[in-house]
Amino acid sequence: MGSAYAQEDEAALERISGLLRAYRAGGPLQSLADAAQVVVGHRWTYLIDGNRSRAAFEVADVLLDVGAQRSRLDVLDAGLAVADAELSRIPEHLDPASEILLRSIRGSLLAERSYQREQLDDLVEAKRELGTATAMMPDNEHLLGQHHRAWIWMSYASVLTRYADVESTPSLTIRQAAVDALRRAVALPAARPHLRAAARHQLAMARVARAELAAGLDRRRLPELAGELDRAIGELTGLINGEFGHRTERTTWLDNRAALRRKRGDLGG
């Protein structure tokens, strides 16, 4: 019977893969919903199954992308259901690679839902989930590829940045943590070039945000802000002149460089 169940698991994984391919080829959103239903509803044989966990992560990741692009809370909720179902199956800390990925995608889904619903509770939970995932990574780096690690560090930095933007008492600690996370992402050379370009942009802006807060708290640190503005302008210029980045990203880089130049002009010197 164990063999039969294993065969059923294999068939379920093939079904998920086929539904994802169909959606990516232009199929209906129902294909994605059906893939999510297989992850959640199939009677899986084993508590720990890396292939199943990777499939769950992939489905949740696509749901995150669709939910963000289409501003669909129901799609984000479906992604959370997938992540929650898989996290409930695997014993805590016994499959660290899967746990890190699933906690990261869950945190990213919560962060996007927080943005769309304008509710802080989801953002707080997203910060906790991604904080847990990143805390697990140093001991388990050999289990994850550099691209996934860079994505996780970037996701954590994005949540920290948003949290810093809305917190009632501005904190240099949170701003610094976002910078540190992005430094880790940029330092992973095997991450895909487009992701590394996005991380470089976020790092430049995070450094400026940290320096702006520091200068606001202590005017003697204005030269530090000027230096970070110069550094960020140079970084964005390099990205704009580079080969990576789609049209929307390049528009953002151009807009942000213009804003940084205005801020640098206001400082003088």
Short mmCIF file of N, CA, C and O in Angstrom, two decimals, residues 84-183:
data_model
loop_
_atom_site.label_atom_id
_atom_site.label_comp_id
_atom_site.label_asym_id
_atom_site.label_seq_id
_atom_site.Cartn_x
_atom_site.Cartn_y
_atom_site.Cartn_z
N ASP A 84 0.40 27.38 4.30
CA ASP A 84 0.01 26.89 5.63
C ASP A 84 -0.19 25.37 5.64
O ASP A 84 0.19 24.69 6.60
N ALA A 85 -0.82 24.86 4.57
CA ALA A 85 -1.06 23.42 4.51
C ALA A 85 0.25 22.65 4.51
O ALA A 85 0.40 21.65 5.23
N GLU A 86 1.23 23.12 3.75
CA GLU A 86 2.50 22.40 3.68
C GLU A 86 3.30 22.57 4.96
O GLU A 86 3.93 21.62 5.44
N LEU A 87 3.29 23.76 5.54
CA LEU A 87 4.00 23.97 6.81
C LEU A 87 3.42 23.11 7.93
O LEU A 87 4.15 22.66 8.82
N SER A 88 2.12 22.87 7.87
CA SER A 88 1.48 22.05 8.91
C SER A 88 1.87 20.58 8.79
O SER A 88 1.73 19.82 9.75
N ARG A 89 2.35 20.17 7.61
CA ARG A 89 2.71 18.77 7.40
C ARG A 89 4.12 18.44 7.87
O ARG A 89 4.38 17.35 8.36
N ILE A 90 5.05 19.36 7.67
CA ILE A 90 6.45 19.03 7.94
C ILE A 90 6.80 19.35 9.39
O ILE A 90 6.50 20.44 9.88
N PRO A 91 7.42 18.43 10.11
CA PRO A 91 7.81 18.70 11.50
C PRO A 91 8.81 19.86 11.55
O PRO A 91 9.73 19.95 10.73
N GLU A 92 8.63 20.74 12.51
CA GLU A 92 9.46 21.93 12.60
C GLU A 92 10.94 21.56 12.72
O GLU A 92 11.32 20.73 13.53
N HIS A 93 11.75 22.20 11.87
CA HIS A 93 13.21 22.09 11.87
C HIS A 93 13.75 20.74 11.37
O HIS A 93 14.96 20.54 11.36
N LEU A 94 12.88 19.82 10.95
CA LEU A 94 13.38 18.55 10.44
C LEU A 94 13.60 18.57 8.93
O LEU A 94 14.26 17.69 8.39
N ASP A 95 13.04 19.55 8.26
CA ASP A 95 13.30 19.76 6.83
C ASP A 95 13.57 21.25 6.64
O ASP A 95 12.71 22.00 6.16
N PRO A 96 14.76 21.71 7.07
CA PRO A 96 15.02 23.15 7.11
C PRO A 96 14.92 23.86 5.77
O PRO A 96 14.44 24.99 5.71
N ALA A 97 15.34 23.21 4.68
CA ALA A 97 15.27 23.87 3.38
C ALA A 97 13.82 24.19 3.02
O ALA A 97 13.50 25.31 2.60
N SER A 98 12.94 23.21 3.19
CA SER A 98 11.53 23.44 2.89
C SER A 98 10.94 24.47 3.83
O SER A 98 10.17 25.34 3.40
N GLU A 99 11.28 24.38 5.10
CA GLU A 99 10.71 25.32 6.07
C GLU A 99 11.13 26.75 5.75
O GLU A 99 10.32 27.69 5.82
N ILE A 100 12.39 26.93 5.40
CA ILE A 100 12.87 28.28 5.07
C ILE A 100 12.11 28.84 3.87
O ILE A 100 11.63 29.98 3.88
N LEU A 101 12.00 28.04 2.82
CA LEU A 101 11.29 28.51 1.62
C LEU A 101 9.82 28.82 1.91
O LEU A 101 9.29 29.85 1.48
N LEU A 102 9.16 27.93 2.64
CA LEU A 102 7.73 28.10 2.90
C LEU A 102 7.46 29.27 3.84
O LEU A 102 6.50 30.03 3.65
N ARG A 103 8.31 29.44 4.86
CA ARG A 103 8.14 30.60 5.73
C ARG A 103 8.39 31.89 4.96
O ARG A 103 7.73 32.92 5.20
N SER A 104 9.34 31.86 4.04
CA SER A 104 9.65 33.06 3.25
C SER A 104 8.49 33.43 2.33
O SER A 104 8.11 34.60 2.24
N ILE A 105 7.92 32.44 1.64
CA ILE A 105 6.81 32.76 0.74
C ILE A 105 5.58 33.16 1.55
O ILE A 105 4.81 34.03 1.14
N ARG A 106 5.39 32.54 2.70
CA ARG A 106 4.27 32.94 3.55
C ARG A 106 4.44 34.38 4.02
O ARG A 106 3.49 35.17 4.01
N GLY A 107 5.65 34.74 4.42
CA GLY A 107 5.90 36.12 4.82
C GLY A 107 5.68 37.10 3.68
O GLY A 107 5.11 38.19 3.88
N SER A 108 6.09 36.73 2.48
CA SER A 108 5.91 37.61 1.33
C SER A 108 4.44 37.77 0.98
O SER A 108 3.98 38.87 0.62
N LEU A 109 3.67 36.69 1.08
CA LEU A 109 2.22 36.77 0.85
C LEU A 109 1.55 37.66 1.89
O LEU A 109 0.69 38.48 1.55
N LEU A 110 1.94 37.52 3.14
CA LEU A 110 1.37 38.36 4.19
C LEU A 110 1.73 39.83 3.98
O LEU A 110 0.90 40.72 4.21
N ALA A 111 2.96 40.09 3.55
CA ALA A 111 3.37 41.47 3.30
C ALA A 111 2.55 42.10 2.18
O ALA A 111 2.13 43.26 2.28
N GLU A 112 2.32 41.34 1.12
CA GLU A 112 1.51 41.87 0.01
C GLU A 112 0.07 42.06 0.46
O GLU A 112 -0.57 43.06 0.10
N ARG A 113 -0.46 41.14 1.25
CA ARG A 113 -1.83 41.29 1.73
C ARG A 113 -1.94 42.50 2.66
O ARG A 113 -2.93 43.24 2.63
N SER A 114 -0.90 42.74 3.46
CA SER A 114 -0.87 43.91 4.32
C SER A 114 -0.93 45.19 3.49
O SER A 114 -1.63 46.15 3.84
N TYR A 115 -0.18 45.19 2.39
CA TYR A 115 -0.16 46.37 1.51
C TYR A 115 -1.54 46.62 0.91
O TYR A 115 -2.02 47.76 0.87
N GLN A 116 -2.19 45.55 0.45
CA GLN A 116 -3.49 45.72 -0.20
C GLN A 116 -4.60 46.04 0.80
O GLN A 116 -5.52 46.79 0.49
N ARG A 117 -4.54 45.46 1.99
CA ARG A 117 -5.58 45.69 3.00
C ARG A 117 -5.28 46.88 3.89
O ARG A 117 -6.14 47.34 4.64
N GLU A 118 -4.03 47.37 3.82
CA GLU A 118 -3.58 48.47 4.67
C GLU A 118 -3.78 48.13 6.15
O GLU A 118 -4.30 48.93 6.93
N GLN A 119 -3.34 46.92 6.52
CA GLN A 119 -3.44 46.47 7.90
C GLN A 119 -2.06 46.08 8.40
O GLN A 119 -1.31 45.36 7.72
N LEU A 120 -1.76 46.53 9.61
CA LEU A 120 -0.42 46.33 10.16
C LEU A 120 -0.19 44.91 10.67
O LEU A 120 0.95 44.44 10.69
N ASP A 121 -1.25 44.21 11.08
CA ASP A 121 -1.04 42.91 11.70
C ASP A 121 -0.38 41.92 10.75
O ASP A 121 0.50 41.14 11.15
N ASP A 122 -0.78 41.95 9.47
CA ASP A 122 -0.15 41.07 8.48
C ASP A 122 1.33 41.41 8.31
O ASP A 122 2.17 40.53 8.13
N LEU A 123 1.66 42.70 8.35
CA LEU A 123 3.04 43.12 8.17
C LEU A 123 3.89 42.66 9.35
O LEU A 123 5.04 42.20 9.17
N VAL A 124 3.36 42.74 10.55
CA VAL A 124 4.08 42.28 11.73
C VAL A 124 4.36 40.78 11.64
O VAL A 124 5.46 40.31 11.94
N GLU A 125 3.33 40.02 11.20
CA GLU A 125 3.52 38.58 11.06
C GLU A 125 4.50 38.25 9.93
O GLU A 125 5.29 37.31 10.03
N ALA A 126 4.45 39.04 8.84
CA ALA A 126 5.38 38.83 7.74
C ALA A 126 6.82 39.04 8.21
O ALA A 126 7.72 38.27 7.86
N LYS A 127 7.03 40.08 9.00
CA LYS A 127 8.36 40.35 9.56
C LYS A 127 8.83 39.19 10.42
O LYS A 127 10.01 38.79 10.37
N ARG A 128 7.92 38.62 11.21
CA ARG A 128 8.28 37.49 12.06
C ARG A 128 8.65 36.27 11.24
O ARG A 128 9.66 35.60 11.50
N GLU A 129 7.83 35.95 10.22
CA GLU A 129 8.08 34.77 9.40
C GLU A 129 9.40 34.88 8.65
O GLU A 129 10.21 33.94 8.63
N LEU A 130 9.64 36.01 8.02
CA LEU A 130 10.87 36.18 7.26
C LEU A 130 12.08 36.28 8.19
O LEU A 130 13.18 35.84 7.84
N GLY A 131 11.87 36.85 9.38
CA GLY A 131 12.95 36.88 10.35
C GLY A 131 13.34 35.47 10.78
O GLY A 131 14.53 35.16 10.92
N THR A 132 12.35 34.60 10.97
CA THR A 132 12.62 33.21 11.32
C THR A 132 13.37 32.50 10.19
O THR A 132 14.34 31.77 10.42
N ALA A 133 12.92 32.73 8.96
CA ALA A 133 13.56 32.09 7.81
C ALA A 133 15.01 32.52 7.67
O ALA A 133 15.90 31.68 7.46
N THR A 134 15.28 33.81 7.79
CA THR A 134 16.66 34.29 7.62
C THR A 134 17.53 33.84 8.79
O THR A 134 18.73 33.59 8.61
N ALA A 135 16.95 33.70 9.98
CA ALA A 135 17.73 33.22 11.11
C ALA A 135 18.16 31.77 10.93
O ALA A 135 19.20 31.35 11.44
N MET A 136 17.37 31.01 10.18
CA MET A 136 17.70 29.61 9.92
C MET A 136 18.74 29.45 8.82
O MET A 136 19.40 28.41 8.74
N MET A 137 18.91 30.45 7.98
CA MET A 137 19.74 30.27 6.78
C MET A 137 21.22 30.04 7.04
O MET A 137 21.83 29.21 6.36
N PRO A 138 21.85 30.76 7.97
CA PRO A 138 23.29 30.56 8.13
C PRO A 138 23.71 29.11 8.36
O PRO A 138 24.77 28.69 7.90
N ASP A 139 22.89 28.35 9.08
CA ASP A 139 23.22 26.95 9.35
C ASP A 139 22.81 26.01 8.22
O ASP A 139 23.12 24.80 8.27
N ASN A 140 22.09 26.52 7.23
CA ASN A 140 21.53 25.65 6.19
C ASN A 140 21.78 26.18 4.78
O ASN A 140 21.05 25.84 3.85
N GLU A 141 22.79 27.03 4.63
CA GLU A 141 23.04 27.64 3.32
C GLU A 141 23.32 26.59 2.25
O GLU A 141 23.00 26.78 1.07
N HIS A 142 23.91 25.47 2.65
CA HIS A 142 24.26 24.43 1.68
C HIS A 142 23.02 23.75 1.10
O HIS A 142 23.12 23.05 0.08
N LEU A 143 21.86 23.97 1.71
CA LEU A 143 20.63 23.33 1.26
C LEU A 143 19.85 24.17 0.26
O LEU A 143 18.90 23.68 -0.36
N LEU A 144 20.25 25.43 0.11
CA LEU A 144 19.52 26.35 -0.76
C LEU A 144 20.47 26.98 -1.77
O LEU A 144 21.60 27.35 -1.44
N GLY A 145 19.99 27.15 -3.00
CA GLY A 145 20.79 27.81 -4.02
C GLY A 145 20.91 29.30 -3.74
O GLY A 145 20.10 29.89 -3.00
N GLN A 146 21.90 29.93 -4.35
CA GLN A 146 22.13 31.35 -4.09
C GLN A 146 20.96 32.22 -4.55
O GLN A 146 20.66 33.24 -3.92
N HIS A 147 20.30 31.83 -5.63
CA HIS A 147 19.18 32.65 -6.10
C HIS A 147 18.06 32.69 -5.06
O HIS A 147 17.53 33.78 -4.75
N HIS A 148 17.71 31.54 -4.51
CA HIS A 148 16.67 31.53 -3.48
C HIS A 148 17.11 32.29 -2.24
O HIS A 148 16.31 33.03 -1.64
N ARG A 149 18.36 32.15 -1.86
CA ARG A 149 18.84 32.88 -0.68
C ARG A 149 18.78 34.38 -0.90
O ARG A 149 18.37 35.14 -0.01
N ALA A 150 19.18 34.82 -2.09
CA ALA A 150 19.12 36.25 -2.40
C ALA A 150 17.67 36.75 -2.37
O ALA A 150 17.38 37.84 -1.84
N TRP A 151 16.77 35.96 -2.94
CA TRP A 151 15.36 36.35 -2.94
C TRP A 151 14.83 36.47 -1.52
O TRP A 151 14.08 37.40 -1.19
N ILE A 152 15.21 35.55 -0.64
CA ILE A 152 14.73 35.59 0.74
C ILE A 152 15.27 36.81 1.46
O ILE A 152 14.53 37.51 2.16
N TRP A 153 16.55 37.11 1.29
CA TRP A 153 17.11 38.31 1.93
C TRP A 153 16.44 39.57 1.41
O TRP A 153 16.15 40.51 2.18
N MET A 154 16.15 39.62 0.12
CA MET A 154 15.46 40.78 -0.45
C MET A 154 14.04 40.90 0.09
O MET A 154 13.57 42.00 0.39
N SER A 155 13.36 39.78 0.20
CA SER A 155 11.99 39.79 0.73
C SER A 155 11.98 40.30 2.16
O SER A 155 11.11 41.11 2.55
N TYR A 156 12.94 39.85 2.94
CA TYR A 156 13.04 40.30 4.33
C TYR A 156 13.34 41.80 4.38
O TYR A 156 12.71 42.55 5.15
N ALA A 157 14.24 42.27 3.54
CA ALA A 157 14.57 43.69 3.51
C ALA A 157 13.36 44.53 3.12
O ALA A 157 13.14 45.62 3.67
N SER A 158 12.56 44.05 2.18
CA SER A 158 11.37 44.79 1.75
C SER A 158 10.39 44.95 2.90
O SER A 158 9.80 46.02 3.10
N VAL A 159 10.21 43.86 3.67
CA VAL A 159 9.30 43.92 4.82
C VAL A 159 9.85 44.86 5.89
O VAL A 159 9.11 45.66 6.48
N LEU A 160 11.16 44.78 6.15
CA LEU A 160 11.76 45.69 7.13
C LEU A 160 11.61 47.14 6.70
O LEU A 160 11.31 48.02 7.53
N THR A 161 11.81 47.40 5.42
CA THR A 161 11.68 48.78 4.91
C THR A 161 10.26 49.29 5.07
O THR A 161 10.04 50.43 5.52
N ARG A 162 9.29 48.46 4.71
CA ARG A 162 7.89 48.88 4.86
C ARG A 162 7.54 49.07 6.32
O ARG A 162 6.83 50.01 6.69
N TYR A 163 8.04 48.18 7.18
CA TYR A 163 7.81 48.32 8.61
C TYR A 163 8.41 49.62 9.13
O TYR A 163 7.78 50.33 9.92
N ALA A 164 9.61 49.94 8.68
CA ALA A 164 10.25 51.18 9.11
C ALA A 164 9.48 52.40 8.62
O ALA A 164 9.43 53.44 9.30
N ASP A 165 8.85 52.29 7.46
CA ASP A 165 8.09 53.41 6.92
C ASP A 165 6.83 53.71 7.73
O ASP A 165 6.36 54.86 7.75
N VAL A 166 6.26 52.68 8.37
CA VAL A 166 4.98 52.89 9.06
C VAL A 166 5.11 52.92 10.58
O VAL A 166 4.14 53.26 11.26
N GLU A 167 6.27 52.57 11.12
CA GLU A 167 6.39 52.53 12.57
C GLU A 167 6.30 53.93 13.15
O GLU A 167 6.71 54.92 12.53
N SER A 168 5.72 54.03 14.34
CA SER A 168 5.46 55.33 14.95
C SER A 168 6.74 56.03 15.39
O SER A 168 6.85 57.25 15.33
N THR A 169 7.72 55.26 15.83
CA THR A 169 9.00 55.82 16.26
C THR A 169 10.09 55.34 15.32
O THR A 169 10.46 54.17 15.34
N PRO A 170 10.61 56.21 14.44
CA PRO A 170 11.63 55.79 13.48
C PRO A 170 12.82 55.14 14.17
O PRO A 170 13.29 55.60 15.20
N SER A 171 13.30 54.04 13.59
CA SER A 171 14.37 53.25 14.21
C SER A 171 15.52 53.05 13.24
O SER A 171 15.34 52.48 12.16
N LEU A 172 16.70 53.49 13.66
CA LEU A 172 17.90 53.23 12.86
C LEU A 172 18.21 51.74 12.83
O LEU A 172 18.78 51.23 11.87
N THR A 173 17.82 51.02 13.88
CA THR A 173 18.08 49.59 13.94
C THR A 173 17.37 48.86 12.81
O THR A 173 17.96 47.99 12.15
N ILE A 174 16.11 49.20 12.58
CA ILE A 174 15.35 48.55 11.51
C ILE A 174 15.93 48.94 10.14
O ILE A 174 16.08 48.09 9.25
N ARG A 175 16.25 50.21 9.97
CA ARG A 175 16.85 50.66 8.70
C ARG A 175 18.17 49.94 8.45
O ARG A 175 18.46 49.53 7.33
N GLN A 176 18.97 49.80 9.48
CA GLN A 176 20.25 49.12 9.33
C GLN A 176 20.05 47.64 9.01
O GLN A 176 20.79 47.06 8.20
N ALA A 177 19.06 47.02 9.62
CA ALA A 177 18.79 45.60 9.34
C ALA A 177 18.40 45.40 7.88
O ALA A 177 18.79 44.40 7.27
N ALA A 178 17.65 46.34 7.32
CA ALA A 178 17.29 46.24 5.90
C ALA A 178 18.53 46.36 5.03
O ALA A 178 18.70 45.61 4.05
N VAL A 179 19.42 47.28 5.36
CA VAL A 179 20.67 47.43 4.61
C VAL A 179 21.50 46.15 4.70
O VAL A 179 22.02 45.66 3.68
N ASP A 180 21.60 45.59 5.89
CA ASP A 180 22.40 44.37 6.08
C ASP A 180 21.83 43.21 5.27
O ASP A 180 22.57 42.42 4.67
N ALA A 181 20.50 43.08 5.25
CA ALA A 181 19.88 42.00 4.49
C ALA A 181 20.16 42.15 3.00
O ALA A 181 20.46 41.16 2.30
N LEU A 182 20.09 43.36 2.50
CA LEU A 182 20.33 43.60 1.07
C LEU A 182 21.79 43.40 0.72
O LEU A 182 22.12 42.96 -0.38
N ARG A 183 22.68 43.72 1.63
CA ARG A 183 24.10 43.43 1.39
C ARG A 183 24.32 41.94 1.19
O ARG A 183 25.11 41.52 0.34
#
